[in-house]
């Protein structure tokens, strides 16, 4: 990438200088996202300019290969910003991964602190527990023991009928 820096203007060089390791290390995830966006815009701009210029010279040059040789500066700018974008993307990936892992650990720790260890002593007269830490206030019935038994046996008969097919 350094071999093509001579084609950049001062403003473009300022953008590339933000890729210095100490400057990148100072940026947080939001700062890296903003830098990524600015470099992506520049890359798209100079890539489009290069392609348009080369496409316009195809007719007069007689082919794409000959036309591309005439637009070396535009191609060099596009190349520099493509490389810069890959550097920022790699840095952003590592920072985002670290942030995601920290968030995951924080959530797991919060879940561990808030989780109940269960009832300390469960006497026989204690209400039934449905899941961790939730006591049921009533039995699961539809209104009568006979009706519940009938419903279960009806379901069992239906299943037996399906299984016999």
CSV table of N, CA and C in Angstrom, one decimal:
chain,number,residue,atom,x,y,z
A,1,UNK,N,0.8,-1.2,0.0
A,1,UNK,CA,0.0,0.0,0.0
A,1,UNK,C,0.9,1.3,0.0
A,2,UNK,N,2.0,1.2,0.7
A,2,UNK,CA,2.9,2.4,0.8
A,2,UNK,C,3.4,2.9,-0.6
A,3,UNK,N,3.5,1.9,-1.5
A,3,UNK,CA,4.1,2.3,-2.8
A,3,UNK,C,3.1,3.2,-3.6
A,4,UNK,N,1.8,3.2,-3.2
A,4,UNK,CA,0.9,4.0,-4.0
A,4,UNK,C,0.4,5.3,-3.2
A,5,UNK,N,1.0,5.6,-2.1
A,5,UNK,CA,0.6,6.8,-1.4
A,5,UNK,C,0.9,8.1,-2.1
A,6,UNK,N,1.8,8.0,-3.1
A,6,UNK,CA,2.2,9.3,-3.8
A,6,UNK,C,1.0,9.8,-4.6
A,7,UNK,N,0.0,9.0,-4.9
A,7,UNK,CA,-1.1,9.5,-5.7
A,7,UNK,C,-2.2,10.1,-4.9
A,8,UNK,N,-2.1,10.1,-3.6
A,8,UNK,CA,-3.1,10.6,-2.7
A,8,UNK,C,-2.9,12.1,-2.4
A,9,UNK,N,-4.0,12.8,-2.3
A,9,UNK,CA,-4.0,14.2,-1.9
A,9,UNK,C,-3.8,14.3,-0.4
A,10,UNK,N,-3.6,15.5,0.1
A,10,UNK,CA,-3.4,15.7,1.6
A,10,UNK,C,-4.6,15.2,2.4
A,11,UNK,N,-5.8,15.4,1.9
A,11,UNK,CA,-7.0,15.0,2.6
A,11,UNK,C,-7.1,13.5,2.7
A,12,UNK,N,-6.7,12.9,1.5
A,12,UNK,CA,-6.8,11.4,1.5
A,12,UNK,C,-5.7,10.8,2.4
A,13,UNK,N,-4.5,11.4,2.4
A,13,UNK,CA,-3.5,10.9,3.2
A,13,UNK,C,-3.8,11.0,4.7
A,14,UNK,N,-4.6,12.1,5.1
A,14,UNK,CA,-5.0,12.2,6.5
A,14,UNK,C,-5.9,11.1,6.9
A,15,UNK,N,-6.7,10.7,5.9
A,15,UNK,CA,-7.6,9.5,6.2
A,15,UNK,C,-6.8,8.2,6.4
A,16,UNK,N,-5.8,8.1,5.6
A,16,UNK,CA,-4.9,6.9,5.6
A,16,UNK,C,-4.1,6.9,6.9
A,17,UNK,N,-3.7,8.1,7.3
A,17,UNK,CA,-2.9,8.2,8.6
A,17,UNK,C,-3.6,7.7,9.8
A,18,UNK,N,-4.9,7.7,9.7
A,18,UNK,CA,-5.7,7.2,10.9
A,18,UNK,C,-5.6,5.7,11.1
A,19,UNK,N,-4.9,5.0,10.1
A,19,UNK,CA,-4.7,3.6,10.2
A,19,UNK,C,-3.4,3.2,11.0
A,20,UNK,N,-2.7,4.2,11.5
A,20,UNK,CA,-1.5,4.0,12.2
A,20,UNK,C,-1.9,3.2,13.5
A,21,UNK,N,-1.1,2.2,13.8
A,21,UNK,CA,-1.5,1.3,14.9
A,21,UNK,C,-1.8,2.0,16.2
A,22,UNK,N,-1.1,3.0,16.6
A,22,UNK,CA,-1.4,3.7,17.9
A,22,UNK,C,-2.8,4.4,17.8
A,23,UNK,N,-3.1,5.0,16.6
A,23,UNK,CA,-4.4,5.6,16.4
A,23,UNK,C,-5.5,4.6,16.4
A,24,UNK,N,-5.3,3.5,15.8
A,24,UNK,CA,-6.3,2.5,15.7
A,24,UNK,C,-6.6,1.9,17.1
A,25,UNK,N,-5.5,1.8,17.9
A,25,UNK,CA,-5.7,1.2,19.3
A,25,UNK,C,-6.5,2.2,20.2
A,26,UNK,N,-6.4,3.5,19.9
A,26,UNK,CA,-7.1,4.4,20.7
A,26,UNK,C,-8.6,4.5,20.4
A,27,UNK,N,-9.0,3.9,19.3
A,27,UNK,CA,-10.4,4.0,18.9
A,27,UNK,C,-11.2,2.9,19.6
A,28,UNK,N,-12.5,3.2,20.0
A,28,UNK,CA,-13.4,2.2,20.5
A,28,UNK,C,-14.2,1.6,19.3
A,29,UNK,N,-15.2,0.8,19.6
A,29,UNK,CA,-15.9,0.2,18.5
A,29,UNK,C,-16.7,1.2,17.7
A,30,UNK,N,-17.3,2.2,18.3
A,30,UNK,CA,-18.0,3.3,17.6
A,30,UNK,C,-17.1,4.1,16.7
A,31,UNK,N,-15.9,4.4,17.2
A,31,UNK,CA,-14.9,5.1,16.4
A,31,UNK,C,-14.4,4.3,15.2
A,32,UNK,N,-14.2,3.1,15.4
A,32,UNK,CA,-13.8,2.2,14.3
A,32,UNK,C,-15.0,2.1,13.3
A,33,UNK,N,-16.2,2.0,13.7
A,33,UNK,CA,-17.3,2.0,12.8
A,33,UNK,C,-17.4,3.3,11.9
A,34,UNK,N,-17.1,4.4,12.6
A,34,UNK,CA,-17.1,5.7,11.8
A,34,UNK,C,-16.0,5.7,10.8
A,35,UNK,N,-14.8,5.3,11.2
A,35,UNK,CA,-13.7,5.3,10.3
A,35,UNK,C,-13.9,4.3,9.2
A,36,UNK,N,-14.5,3.1,9.5
A,36,UNK,CA,-14.8,2.1,8.5
A,36,UNK,C,-15.8,2.7,7.4
A,37,UNK,N,-16.7,3.5,7.9
A,37,UNK,CA,-17.7,4.1,7.0
A,37,UNK,C,-17.1,5.1,6.1
A,38,UNK,N,-16.2,5.9,6.7
A,38,UNK,CA,-15.5,6.9,5.8
A,38,UNK,C,-14.6,6.3,4.8
A,39,UNK,N,-13.8,5.3,5.2
A,39,UNK,CA,-12.9,4.6,4.3
A,39,UNK,C,-13.7,3.9,3.2
A,40,UNK,N,-14.8,3.3,3.6
A,40,UNK,CA,-15.7,2.5,2.6
A,40,UNK,C,-16.2,3.5,1.6
A,41,UNK,N,-16.6,4.7,2.0
A,41,UNK,CA,-17.1,5.7,1.1
A,41,UNK,C,-16.1,6.1,0.1
A,42,UNK,N,-14.9,6.3,0.6
A,42,UNK,CA,-13.7,6.7,-0.3
A,42,UNK,C,-13.4,5.6,-1.2
A,43,UNK,N,-13.4,4.4,-0.7
A,43,UNK,CA,-13.1,3.2,-1.6
A,43,UNK,C,-14.1,3.1,-2.7
A,44,UNK,N,-15.4,3.3,-2.4
A,44,UNK,CA,-16.4,3.2,-3.4
A,44,UNK,C,-16.3,4.3,-4.4
A,45,UNK,N,-16.0,5.5,-3.9
A,45,UNK,CA,-15.9,6.6,-4.8
A,45,UNK,C,-14.7,6.4,-5.8
A,46,UNK,N,-13.6,6.1,-5.4
A,46,UNK,CA,-12.4,5.9,-6.3
A,46,UNK,C,-12.5,4.7,-7.1
A,47,UNK,N,-13.1,3.7,-6.6
A,47,UNK,CA,-13.3,2.5,-7.5
A,47,UNK,C,-14.3,2.8,-8.6
A,48,UNK,N,-15.4,3.5,-8.3
A,48,UNK,CA,-16.3,4.0,-9.3
A,48,UNK,C,-15.6,4.9,-10.3
A,49,UNK,N,-14.9,5.8,-9.8
A,49,UNK,CA,-14.2,6.8,-10.7
A,49,UNK,C,-13.2,6.0,-11.7
A,50,UNK,N,-12.5,5.1,-11.1
A,50,UNK,CA,-11.5,4.3,-11.9
A,50,UNK,C,-12.3,3.5,-13.0
A,51,UNK,N,-13.4,2.8,-12.6
A,51,UNK,CA,-14.1,2.0,-13.6
A,51,UNK,C,-14.7,2.9,-14.7
A,52,UNK,N,-15.3,4.0,-14.3
A,52,UNK,CA,-15.9,4.9,-15.3
A,52,UNK,C,-14.8,5.4,-16.3
A,53,UNK,N,-13.7,5.8,-15.8
A,53,UNK,CA,-12.7,6.4,-16.6
A,53,UNK,C,-12.1,5.3,-17.6
A,54,UNK,N,-11.9,4.1,-17.1
A,54,UNK,CA,-11.4,3.1,-17.9
A,54,UNK,C,-12.5,2.7,-18.9
A,55,UNK,N,-13.7,2.6,-18.5
A,55,UNK,CA,-14.8,2.3,-19.5
A,55,UNK,C,-14.9,3.3,-20.6
A,56,UNK,N,-14.7,4.6,-20.2
A,56,UNK,CA,-14.8,5.6,-21.2
A,56,UNK,C,-13.7,5.6,-22.2
A,57,UNK,N,-12.6,5.0,-21.9
A,57,UNK,CA,-11.4,4.9,-22.8
A,57,UNK,C,-11.3,3.6,-23.6
A,58,UNK,N,-12.3,2.7,-23.3
A,58,UNK,CA,-12.3,1.5,-24.1
A,58,UNK,C,-12.4,1.7,-25.6
A,59,UNK,N,-13.3,2.5,-25.9
A,59,UNK,CA,-13.6,2.8,-27.4
A,59,UNK,C,-12.4,3.4,-28.1
A,60,UNK,N,-11.8,4.4,-27.5
A,60,UNK,CA,-10.6,5.0,-28.1
A,60,UNK,C,-9.4,4.2,-28.0
A,61,UNK,N,-9.2,3.4,-27.0
A,61,UNK,CA,-8.0,2.5,-26.8
A,61,UNK,C,-8.1,1.2,-27.6
A,62,UNK,N,-9.3,0.8,-27.8
A,62,UNK,CA,-9.5,-0.5,-28.6
A,62,UNK,C,-9.7,-1.7,-27.7
A,63,UNK,N,-9.7,-1.6,-26.4
A,63,UNK,CA,-9.9,-2.7,-25.5
A,63,UNK,C,-9.8,-2.3,-24.1
A,64,UNK,N,-10.3,-3.2,-23.2
A,64,UNK,CA,-10.3,-2.9,-21.8
A,64,UNK,C,-8.9,-3.0,-21.3
A,65,UNK,N,-8.1,-3.9,-21.8
A,65,UNK,CA,-6.7,-4.1,-21.3
A,65,UNK,C,-5.9,-2.8,-21.5
A,66,UNK,N,-6.0,-2.3,-22.7
A,66,UNK,CA,-5.2,-1.1,-23.0
A,66,UNK,C,-5.8,0.1,-22.3
A,67,UNK,N,-7.1,0.2,-22.1
A,67,UNK,CA,-7.7,1.3,-21.4
A,67,UNK,C,-7.3,1.3,-19.9
A,68,UNK,N,-7.2,0.1,-19.3
A,68,UNK,CA,-6.8,0.1,-17.9
A,68,UNK,C,-5.4,0.6,-17.6
A,69,UNK,N,-4.5,0.4,-18.5
A,69,UNK,CA,-3.2,0.9,-18.4
A,69,UNK,C,-3.1,2.4,-18.3
A,70,UNK,N,-4.0,3.1,-18.9
A,70,UNK,CA,-4.0,4.5,-18.9
A,70,UNK,C,-4.5,5.1,-17.6
A,71,UNK,N,-5.2,4.4,-16.8
A,71,UNK,CA,-5.8,4.9,-15.6
A,71,UNK,C,-5.1,4.4,-14.3
A,72,UNK,N,-3.8,4.4,-14.3
A,72,UNK,CA,-3.0,3.9,-13.2
A,72,UNK,C,-3.2,4.6,-11.9
A,73,UNK,N,-3.3,6.0,-12.0
A,73,UNK,CA,-3.5,6.7,-10.7
A,73,UNK,C,-4.8,6.4,-10.1
A,74,UNK,N,-5.8,6.4,-10.9
A,74,UNK,CA,-7.2,6.1,-10.3
A,74,UNK,C,-7.2,4.7,-9.7
A,75,UNK,N,-6.6,3.7,-10.4
A,75,UNK,CA,-6.5,2.4,-9.9
A,75,UNK,C,-5.7,2.3,-8.6
A,76,UNK,N,-4.6,3.1,-8.5
A,76,UNK,CA,-3.8,3.1,-7.3
A,76,UNK,C,-4.6,3.6,-6.1
A,77,UNK,N,-5.4,4.7,-6.4
A,77,UNK,CA,-6.2,5.2,-5.3
A,77,UNK,C,-7.2,4.2,-4.8
A,78,UNK,N,-7.9,3.5,-5.8
A,78,UNK,CA,-8.8,2.5,-5.4
A,78,UNK,C,-8.2,1.4,-4.6
A,79,UNK,N,-7.0,1.0,-5.0
A,79,UNK,CA,-6.2,-0.1,-4.3
A,79,UNK,C,-5.9,0.3,-2.9
A,80,UNK,N,-5.4,1.6,-2.7
A,80,UNK,CA,-5.0,2.0,-1.4
A,80,UNK,C,-6.2,2.0,-0.5
A,81,UNK,N,-7.4,2.4,-0.9
A,81,UNK,CA,-8.5,2.5,0.0
A,81,UNK,C,-9.1,1.1,0.2
A,82,UNK,N,-8.9,0.2,-0.8
A,82,UNK,CA,-9.3,-1.2,-0.6
A,82,UNK,C,-8.5,-1.9,0.5
A,83,UNK,N,-7.2,-1.6,0.5
A,83,UNK,CA,-6.3,-2.2,1.5
A,83,UNK,C,-6.6,-1.5,2.9
A,84,UNK,N,-6.9,-0.2,2.9
A,84,UNK,CA,-7.2,0.4,4.1
A,84,UNK,C,-8.5,-0.1,4.7
A,85,UNK,N,-9.5,-0.4,3.9
A,85,UNK,CA,-10.7,-0.9,4.3
A,85,UNK,C,-10.5,-2.3,4.9
A,86,UNK,N,-9.7,-3.1,4.3
A,86,UNK,CA,-9.5,-4.4,4.9
A,86,UNK,C,-8.8,-4.4,6.3
A,87,UNK,N,-7.9,-3.4,6.4
A,87,UNK,CA,-7.2,-3.2,7.8
A,87,UNK,C,-8.2,-2.8,8.8
A,88,UNK,N,-9.0,-1.9,8.5
A,88,UNK,CA,-10.0,-1.4,9.5
A,88,UNK,C,-11.1,-2.5,9.8
A,89,UNK,N,-11.4,-3.2,8.7
A,89,UNK,CA,-12.4,-4.3,8.9
A,89,UNK,C,-11.9,-5.4,9.9
A,90,UNK,N,-10.6,-5.7,9.7
A,90,UNK,CA,-10.0,-6.7,10.6
A,90,UNK,C,-9.9,-6.2,12.0
A,91,UNK,N,-9.5,-4.9,12.2
A,91,UNK,CA,-9.5,-4.4,13.6
A,91,UNK,C,-10.9,-4.3,14.2
A,92,UNK,N,-11.8,-3.9,13.4
A,92,UNK,CA,-13.2,-3.8,13.9
A,92,UNK,C,-13.7,-5.2,14.3
A,93,UNK,N,-13.4,-6.2,13.5
A,93,UNK,CA,-13.8,-7.6,13.8
A,93,UNK,C,-13.3,-8.0,15.2
A,94,UNK,N,-12.0,-7.8,15.4
A,94,UNK,CA,-11.4,-8.2,16.7
A,94,UNK,C,-12.0,-7.4,17.9
A,95,UNK,N,-12.2,-6.1,17.7
A,95,UNK,CA,-12.8,-5.3,18.8
A,95,UNK,C,-14.2,-5.7,19.0
A,96,UNK,N,-15.0,-6.0,18.0
A,96,UNK,CA,-16.4,-6.4,18.2
A,96,UNK,C,-16.5,-7.8,18.8
A,97,UNK,N,-15.6,-8.6,18.5
A,97,UNK,CA,-15.6,-10.0,19.1
A,97,UNK,C,-15.3,-9.9,20.6
A,98,UNK,N,-14.3,-9.1,20.9
A,98,UNK,CA,-13.9,-8.9,22.4
A,98,UNK,C,-15.1,-8.3,23.1
A,99,UNK,N,-15.8,-7.3,22.5
A,99,UNK,CA,-16.9,-6.7,23.2
A,99,UNK,C,-18.1,-7.7,23.3
A,100,UNK,N,-18.3,-8.5,22.3
A,100,UNK,CA,-19.4,-9.5,22.4
A,100,UNK,C,-19.1,-10.5,23.5
A,101,UNK,N,-17.8,-10.9,23.6
A,101,UNK,CA,-17.4,-11.9,24.7
A,101,UNK,C,-17.6,-11.3,26.1
A,102,UNK,N,-17.3,-10.0,26.2
A,102,UNK,CA,-17.4,-9.3,27.5
A,102,UNK,C,-18.9,-9.2,27.9
A,103,UNK,N,-19.7,-8.9,26.9
A,103,UNK,CA,-21.2,-8.8,27.1
A,103,UNK,C,-21.7,-10.2,27.5
A,104,UNK,N,-21.3,-11.2,26.8
A,104,UNK,CA,-21.7,-12.6,27.1
A,104,UNK,C,-21.4,-13.0,28.5
A,105,UNK,N,-20.2,-12.7,28.9
A,105,UNK,CA,-19.7,-13.0,30.3
A,105,UNK,C,-20.5,-12.2,31.3
A,106,UNK,N,-20.8,-10.9,31.0
A,106,UNK,CA,-21.6,-10.1,31.9
A,106,UNK,C,-23.0,-10.6,32.1
A,107,UNK,N,-23.6,-11.0,31.0
A,107,UNK,CA,-25.0,-11.6,31.1
A,107,UNK,C,-25.0,-12.9,31.8
A,108,UNK,N,-24.0,-13.7,31.6
A,108,UNK,CA,-24.0,-15.0,32.3
A,108,UNK,C,-23.8,-14.8,33.8
A,109,UNK,N,-22.9,-13.8,34.2
A,109,UNK,CA,-22.7,-13.5,35.6
A,109,UNK,C,-24.0,-13.0,36.2
A,110,UNK,N,-24.7,-12.1,35.5
A,110,UNK,CA,-25.9,-11.6,36.0
A,110,UNK,C,-27.0,-12.7,36.2
A,111,UNK,N,-27.0,-13.6,35.2
A,111,UNK,CA,-28.0,-14.7,35.3
A,111,UNK,C,-27.6,-15.6,36.5
A,112,UNK,N,-26.3,-15.8,36.8
A,112,UNK,CA,-25.9,-16.7,37.9
A,112,UNK,C,-26.3,-16.0,39.2
A,113,UNK,N,-26.2,-14.7,39.3
A,113,UNK,CA,-26.5,-14.1,40.6
A,113,UNK,C,-28.0,-14.1,40.9
A,114,UNK,N,-28.8,-13.9,39.8
A,114,UNK,CA,-30.2,-13.9,40.0
A,114,UNK,C,-30.9,-15.2,40.1
A,115,UNK,N,-30.2,-16.3,39.8
A,115,UNK,CA,-30.8,-17.6,39.8
A,115,UNK,C,-30.9,-18.2,41.2
A,116,UNK,N,-32.1,-18.8,41.4
A,116,UNK,CA,-32.3,-19.4,42.7
A,116,UNK,C,-31.7,-20.7,42.8
A,117,UNK,N,-31.2,-21.1,43.9
A,117,UNK,CA,-30.6,-22.4,44.1
A,117,UNK,C,-31.6,-23.4,44.5
A,118,UNK,N,-32.9,-23.0,44.6
A,118,UNK,CA,-34.0,-24.0,44.9
A,118,UNK,C,-34.4,-23.8,46.3
A,119,UNK,N,-35.4,-24.5,46.7
A,119,UNK,CA,-35.9,-24.5,48.1
A,119,UNK,C,-34.8,-25.1,49.0
A,120,UNK,N,-34.6,-24.5,50.1
A,120,UNK,CA,-33.6,-25.0,51.1
A,120,UNK,C,-34.1,-26.3,51.7
A,121,UNK,N,-35.3,-26.4,52.1
A,121,UNK,CA,-35.9,-27.6,52.6
A,121,UNK,C,-37.3,-27.7,52.1
A,122,UNK,N,-37.6,-28.8,51.5
A,122,UNK,CA,-39.0,-29.0,50.9
A,122,UNK,C,-39.8,-30.0,51.7
A,123,UNK,N,-40.6,-29.5,52.7
A,123,UNK,CA,-41.4,-30.4,53.5
A,123,UNK,C,-42.5,-31.0,52.6
A,124,UNK,N,-43.2,-32.1,53.0
A,124,UNK,CA,-44.2,-32.7,52.2
A,124,UNK,C,-45.4,-31.8,52.0
A,125,UNK,N,-45.7,-30.9,52.9
A,125,UNK,CA,-46.8,-30.0,52.7
A,125,UNK,C,-46.6,-28.8,51.9
A,126,UNK,N,-45.4,-28.7,51.4
A,126,UNK,CA,-45.0,-27.5,50.5
A,126,UNK,C,-45.7,-27.6,49.2
A,127,UNK,N,-46.1,-26.5,48.6
A,127,UNK,CA,-46.8,-26.5,47.3
A,127,UNK,C,-45.8,-27.0,46.2
A,128,UNK,N,-46.4,-27.6,45.2
A,128,UNK,CA,-45.6,-28.2,44.1
A,128,UNK,C,-44.8,-27.1,43.4
A,129,UNK,N,-43.6,-27.4,43.0
A,129,UNK,CA,-42.8,-26.4,42.3
A,129,UNK,C,-42.8,-26.7,40.8
A,130,UNK,N,-43.1,-25.7,40.0
A,130,UNK,CA,-43.2,-25.8,38.6
A,130,UNK,C,-42.0,-25.1,38.0
A,131,UNK,N,-40.9,-25.7,37.7
A,131,UNK,CA,-39.7,-25.0,37.2
A,131,UNK,C,-38.9,-24.4,38.4
A,132,UNK,N,-37.8,-23.8,38.1
A,132,UNK,CA,-36.9,-23.3,39.1
A,132,UNK,C,-37.5,-22.0,39.8
A,133,UNK,N,-37.9,-22.2,41.1
A,133,UNK,CA,-38.2,-21.1,41.9
A,133,UNK,C,-39.7,-20.6,41.8
A,134,UNK,N,-40.6,-21.3,41.1
A,134,UNK,CA,-41.9,-20.9,41.0
A,134,UNK,C,-42.9,-21.9,41.6
A,135,UNK,N,-43.6,-21.5,42.6
A,135,UNK,CA,-44.5,-22.4,43.3
A,135,UNK,C,-45.9,-22.3,42.6
A,136,UNK,N,-46.5,-23.4,42.3
A,136,UNK,CA,-47.8,-23.4,41.8
A,136,UNK,C,-48.9,-23.1,42.8
A,137,UNK,N,-49.8,-22.3,42.5
A,137,UNK,CA,-50.9,-22.0,43.5
A,137,UNK,C,-52.0,-23.0,43.4
A,138,UNK,N,-52.1,-23.8,42.4
A,138,UNK,CA,-53.2,-24.8,42.3
A,138,UNK,C,-52.7,-26.0,41.5
A,139,UNK,N,-53.5,-27.1,41.6
A,139,UNK,CA,-53.2,-28.2,40.9
A,139,UNK,C,-53.7,-28.0,39.4
A,140,UNK,N,-53.1,-28.8,38.5
A,140,UNK,CA,-53.5,-28.7,37.1
A,140,UNK,C,-54.6,-29.6,36.9
A,141,UNK,N,-55.8,-29.2,37.1
A,141,UNK,CA,-57.0,-30.0,36.8
A,141,UNK,C,-58.0,-29.1,36.0
A,142,UNK,N,-58.9,-29.8,35.4
A,142,UNK,CA,-60.0,-29.1,34.7
A,142,UNK,C,-61.2,-28.9,35.5
A,143,UNK,N,-61.2,-29.4,36.7
A,143,UNK,CA,-62.4,-29.3,37.6
A,143,UNK,C,-62.7,-30.6,38.2
A,144,UNK,N,-62.2,-31.7,37.8
A,144,UNK,CA,-62.6,-32.9,38.5
A,144,UNK,C,-61.5,-34.0,38.2
A,145,UNK,N,-61.3,-34.9,39.1
A,145,UNK,CA,-60.3,-36.0,39.0
A,145,UNK,C,-60.8,-36.9,37.9
A,146,UNK,N,-62.2,-37.3,37.9
A,146,UNK,CA,-62.7,-38.2,37.0
A,146,UNK,C,-62.6,-37.6,35.5
A,147,UNK,N,-62.8,-36.3,35.4
A,147,UNK,CA,-62.8,-35.7,34.1
A,147,UNK,C,-61.3,-35.8,33.5
A,148,UNK,N,-60.4,-35.5,34.4
A,148,UNK,CA,-59.0,-35.5,34.0
A,148,UNK,C,-58.6,-36.9,33.6
A,149,UNK,N,-59.0,-37.9,34.4
A,149,UNK,CA,-58.7,-39.3,34.0
A,149,UNK,C,-59.3,-39.7,32.7
A,150,UNK,N,-60.5,-39.3,32.5
A,150,UNK,CA,-61.2,-39.6,31.2
A,150,UNK,C,-60.5,-38.9,30.0
A,151,UNK,N,-60.0,-37.7,30.2
A,151,UNK,CA,-59.3,-37.0,29.1
A,151,UNK,C,-58.0,-37.7,28.8
A,152,UNK,N,-57.3,-38.2,29.8
A,152,UNK,CA,-56.0,-38.9,29.6
A,152,UNK,C,-56.3,-40.2,28.9
A,153,UNK,N,-57.3,-40.9,29.3
A,153,UNK,CA,-57.6,-42.2,28.7
A,153,UNK,C,-58.0,-42.1,27.2
A,154,UNK,N,-58.8,-41.0,27.0
A,154,UNK,CA,-59.2,-40.7,25.6
A,154,UNK,C,-58.0,-40.4,24.7
A,155,UNK,N,-57.1,-39.7,25.2
A,155,UNK,CA,-55.9,-39.4,24.5
A,155,UNK,C,-55.1,-40.6,24.2
A,156,UNK,N,-55.0,-41.5,25.2
A,156,UNK,CA,-54.3,-42.8,25.1
A,156,UNK,C,-54.9,-43.7,24.0
A,157,UNK,N,-56.3,-43.7,24.0
A,157,UNK,CA,-57.0,-44.5,23.0
A,157,UNK,C,-56.8,-44.0,21.6
A,158,UNK,N,-56.8,-42.6,21.5
A,158,UNK,CA,-56.5,-42.1,20.1
A,158,UNK,C,-55.1,-42.4,19.7
A,159,UNK,N,-54.1,-42.3,20.6
A,159,UNK,CA,-52.8,-42.6,20.2
A,159,UNK,C,-52.6,-44.1,19.8
A,160,UNK,N,-53.3,-45.0,20.6
A,160,UNK,CA,-53.2,-46.5,20.3
A,160,UNK,C,-53.8,-46.7,19.0
A,161,UNK,N,-54.9,-46.0,18.6
A,161,UNK,CA,-55.6,-46.2,17.3
A,161,UNK,C,-54.6,-45.8,16.2
A,162,UNK,N,-53.9,-44.7,16.4
A,162,UNK,CA,-52.9,-44.3,15.3
A,162,UNK,C,-51.8,-45.2,15.2
A,163,UNK,N,-51.3,-45.7,16.4
A,163,UNK,CA,-50.2,-46.6,16.3
A,163,UNK,C,-50.5,-48.0,15.7
A,164,UNK,N,-51.8,-48.4,15.7
A,164,UNK,CA,-52.2,-49.7,15.2
A,164,UNK,C,-52.3,-49.6,13.6
A,165,UNK,N,-52.3,-48.5,13.0
A,165,UNK,CA,-52.5,-48.3,11.6
A,165,UNK,C,-51.4,-48.8,10.8
